[in-house]
CSV table of C-alpha atoms in Angstrom, one decimal:
chain,number,residue,atom,x,y,z
A,4,MET,CA,45.4,96.1,83.4
A,5,MET,CA,47.8,98.9,84.2
A,6,ILE,CA,50.7,98.5,86.8
A,7,PRO,CA,50.9,101.3,89.2
A,8,PRO,CA,54.3,103.4,88.7
A,9,CYS,CA,55.5,102.5,91.9
A,10,ASP,CA,55.6,98.7,91.3
A,11,SER,CA,57.4,99.5,88.0
A,12,THR,CA,60.3,101.2,89.6
A,13,LYS,CA,60.4,98.2,92.3
A,14,ALA,CA,60.5,95.8,89.4
A,15,ARG,CA,63.1,97.7,87.8
A,16,GLN,CA,65.4,98.0,90.8
A,17,ARG,CA,65.0,94.1,91.3
A,18,GLY,CA,68.5,92.7,91.3
A,19,ILE,CA,70.7,96.0,91.6
A,20,ALA,CA,71.9,95.1,95.2
A,21,ALA,CA,73.2,91.5,93.9
A,22,THR,CA,74.9,93.1,91.0
A,23,GLU,CA,76.6,95.6,93.3
A,24,PHE,CA,77.6,93.0,95.5
A,25,VAL,CA,79.3,90.9,92.5
A,26,ILE,CA,81.1,94.0,91.6
A,27,VAL,CA,82.3,94.9,95.1
A,28,LEU,CA,83.1,91.2,96.3
A,29,PRO,CA,86.5,90.9,94.7
A,30,VAL,CA,87.6,94.3,96.1
A,31,ILE,CA,86.4,93.2,99.6
A,32,LEU,CA,88.1,89.6,99.2
A,33,LEU,CA,91.3,91.1,98.2
A,34,LEU,CA,91.4,93.6,101.0
A,35,MET,CA,90.7,91.1,103.6
A,36,LEU,CA,93.1,88.5,102.3
A,37,GLY,CA,95.8,91.4,102.0
A,38,THR,CA,95.1,92.5,105.7
A,39,ALA,CA,95.3,88.8,106.8
A,40,GLU,CA,98.9,88.2,104.9
A,41,LEU,CA,100.1,91.5,106.4
A,42,GLY,CA,99.1,90.5,109.8
A,43,ARG,CA,101.0,87.3,109.3
A,44,ALA,CA,104.0,88.9,108.0
A,45,PHE,CA,104.2,91.0,111.1
A,46,TYR,CA,103.7,88.2,113.5
A,47,GLN,CA,106.5,86.3,111.9
A,48,TYR,CA,108.9,89.0,111.9
A,49,ASN,CA,108.1,89.9,115.5
A,50,THR,CA,108.7,86.1,116.5
A,51,MET,CA,111.9,86.4,114.7
A,52,THR,CA,113.2,89.3,116.3
A,53,LYS,CA,112.2,88.2,119.8
A,54,ALA,CA,114.1,85.0,119.1
A,55,VAL,CA,117.2,86.7,118.1
A,56,ARG,CA,117.0,88.9,121.1
A,57,ASP,CA,116.7,85.8,123.3
A,58,GLY,CA,119.8,84.3,121.4
A,59,ALA,CA,121.8,87.6,122.1
A,60,ARG,CA,120.9,87.3,125.7
A,61,TYR,CA,122.2,83.6,126.2
A,62,LEU,CA,125.0,84.2,124.1
A,63,ALA,CA,126.0,87.3,126.1
A,64,ASP,CA,125.9,85.5,129.2
A,65,ASN,CA,127.9,82.5,128.0
A,66,ALA,CA,130.3,84.1,125.7
A,67,ILE,CA,133.1,85.1,128.5
A,68,LYS,CA,134.6,81.7,129.8
A,69,GLY,CA,135.9,82.3,133.4
A,70,ALA,CA,137.4,85.3,134.7
A,71,THR,CA,139.6,86.3,131.7
A,72,GLY,CA,137.1,89.0,130.4
A,73,VAL,CA,138.0,87.9,126.8
A,74,ILE,CA,135.0,86.7,124.4
A,75,ASP,CA,135.5,83.1,123.8
A,76,ILE,CA,132.5,81.6,121.8
A,77,ASP,CA,133.3,78.0,121.3
A,78,ALA,CA,131.3,75.4,118.8
A,79,ALA,CA,128.8,74.2,121.5
A,80,THR,CA,127.8,77.6,122.7
A,81,GLU,CA,127.6,78.8,119.0
A,82,ALA,CA,125.3,75.8,118.4
A,83,GLU,CA,123.3,76.1,121.6
A,84,THR,CA,122.5,79.7,120.6
A,85,LYS,CA,121.5,79.1,117.1
A,86,ASN,CA,119.1,76.2,118.5
A,87,LEU,CA,117.7,78.8,120.9
A,88,VAL,CA,117.1,81.2,118.2
A,89,VAL,CA,115.4,78.7,115.7
A,90,TYR,CA,113.7,76.2,118.2
A,91,GLY,CA,113.2,78.2,121.2
A,92,ASN,CA,115.6,75.8,123.3
A,93,THR,CA,119.3,75.0,123.3
A,94,THR,CA,118.9,71.4,122.4
A,95,GLY,CA,117.3,71.9,119.0
A,96,SER,CA,114.4,69.7,119.6
A,97,GLY,CA,110.9,70.1,118.5
A,98,SER,CA,109.7,72.2,115.6
A,99,PRO,CA,111.2,75.5,114.5
A,100,LEU,CA,109.6,78.7,115.6
A,101,LEU,CA,109.0,79.7,112.2
A,102,GLU,CA,108.2,77.1,109.3
A,103,GLY,CA,111.2,76.4,107.3
A,104,TRP,CA,113.6,78.2,109.4
A,105,SER,CA,117.1,76.3,110.2
A,106,PRO,CA,119.9,77.2,112.5
A,107,ALA,CA,122.0,77.8,109.1
A,108,GLU,CA,120.1,81.1,108.6
A,109,VAL,CA,121.5,82.3,112.1
A,110,THR,CA,125.0,83.7,112.9
A,111,ALA,CA,126.4,84.1,116.4
A,112,ALA,CA,129.9,85.6,116.9
A,113,GLY,CA,131.9,88.2,118.6
A,114,PHE,CA,131.4,91.7,117.5
A,115,ASP,CA,134.4,93.4,119.0
A,116,ALA,CA,136.3,93.0,122.1
A,117,ALA,CA,133.4,93.4,124.4
A,118,HIS,CA,130.3,93.0,122.5
A,119,ILE,CA,128.5,90.0,120.9
A,120,ARG,CA,126.1,89.9,117.7
A,121,VAL,CA,123.5,87.5,116.8
A,122,SER,CA,121.7,88.1,113.6
A,123,ALA,CA,119.3,85.8,111.3
A,124,THR,CA,117.4,85.9,108.2
A,125,PHE,CA,114.2,84.4,107.4
A,126,ALA,CA,112.3,83.9,103.9
A,127,PHE,CA,108.5,85.0,104.3
A,128,LYS,CA,106.4,83.0,101.9
A,129,PRO,CA,102.8,84.3,101.6
A,130,MET,CA,100.0,82.3,101.0
A,131,PHE,CA,100.0,83.2,97.3
A,132,SER,CA,103.7,83.3,96.5
A,133,LYS,CA,103.4,84.7,92.9
A,134,ILE,CA,101.1,86.8,91.0
A,135,PRO,CA,100.6,85.4,87.6
A,136,ALA,CA,101.4,87.8,84.7
A,137,PHE,CA,99.2,86.1,82.1
A,138,GLY,CA,101.7,85.9,79.6
A,139,LEU,CA,102.8,89.5,79.8
A,140,GLY,CA,106.2,89.1,81.4
A,141,GLU,CA,107.5,87.5,84.3
A,142,ASP,CA,105.4,86.5,87.2
A,143,ILE,CA,105.4,88.7,90.3
A,144,VAL,CA,107.3,87.0,93.2
A,145,LEU,CA,105.9,87.9,96.6
A,146,GLU,CA,108.7,86.7,98.7
A,147,LEU,CA,110.2,88.7,101.3
A,148,ASN,CA,113.6,88.3,103.2
A,149,PHE,CA,113.5,89.3,106.8
A,150,GLN,CA,116.6,90.2,108.8
A,151,ALA,CA,117.2,90.9,112.3
A,152,ALA,CA,120.2,91.5,114.4
A,153,THR,CA,121.0,92.3,118.0
A,154,THR,CA,124.4,93.3,119.5
A,155,MET,CA,125.0,93.1,123.4
A,156,ARG,CA,127.5,93.7,125.7
A,157,ALA,CA,129.1,90.4,126.8
A,158,LEU,CA,128.6,89.8,130.6
């Protein structure tokens, strides 16, 4: 019995789509995970910069004591500013806005005679913190250090 040419072409084509899928799947997964990780990094950086800006507004409002016109940042105001940046409230209660962030990574001080400055750093840790080198050298570390600072005129 002779198989028609059309059927033999179909038989030879069977499995091609599955093979192409297996070849393309790792690339697609890598692109999807990279996009998700980049979005996560932008989200955390944006959260950090907004928190630093809010802390600078709070410190600018509370830096001048009385009608002296001189910037005087006491320890309590500095601690409240750091707590506001990290926790979103001046008491320091609750969990940090970013996982692993602490008030020690925030500085709040006078910048000059009329301005204050709040700055912060945050170590962004991606889901996969290292790319293995498979014995061909050192592993590639993927951690990023985010920095944000805001300077405002003291009110």
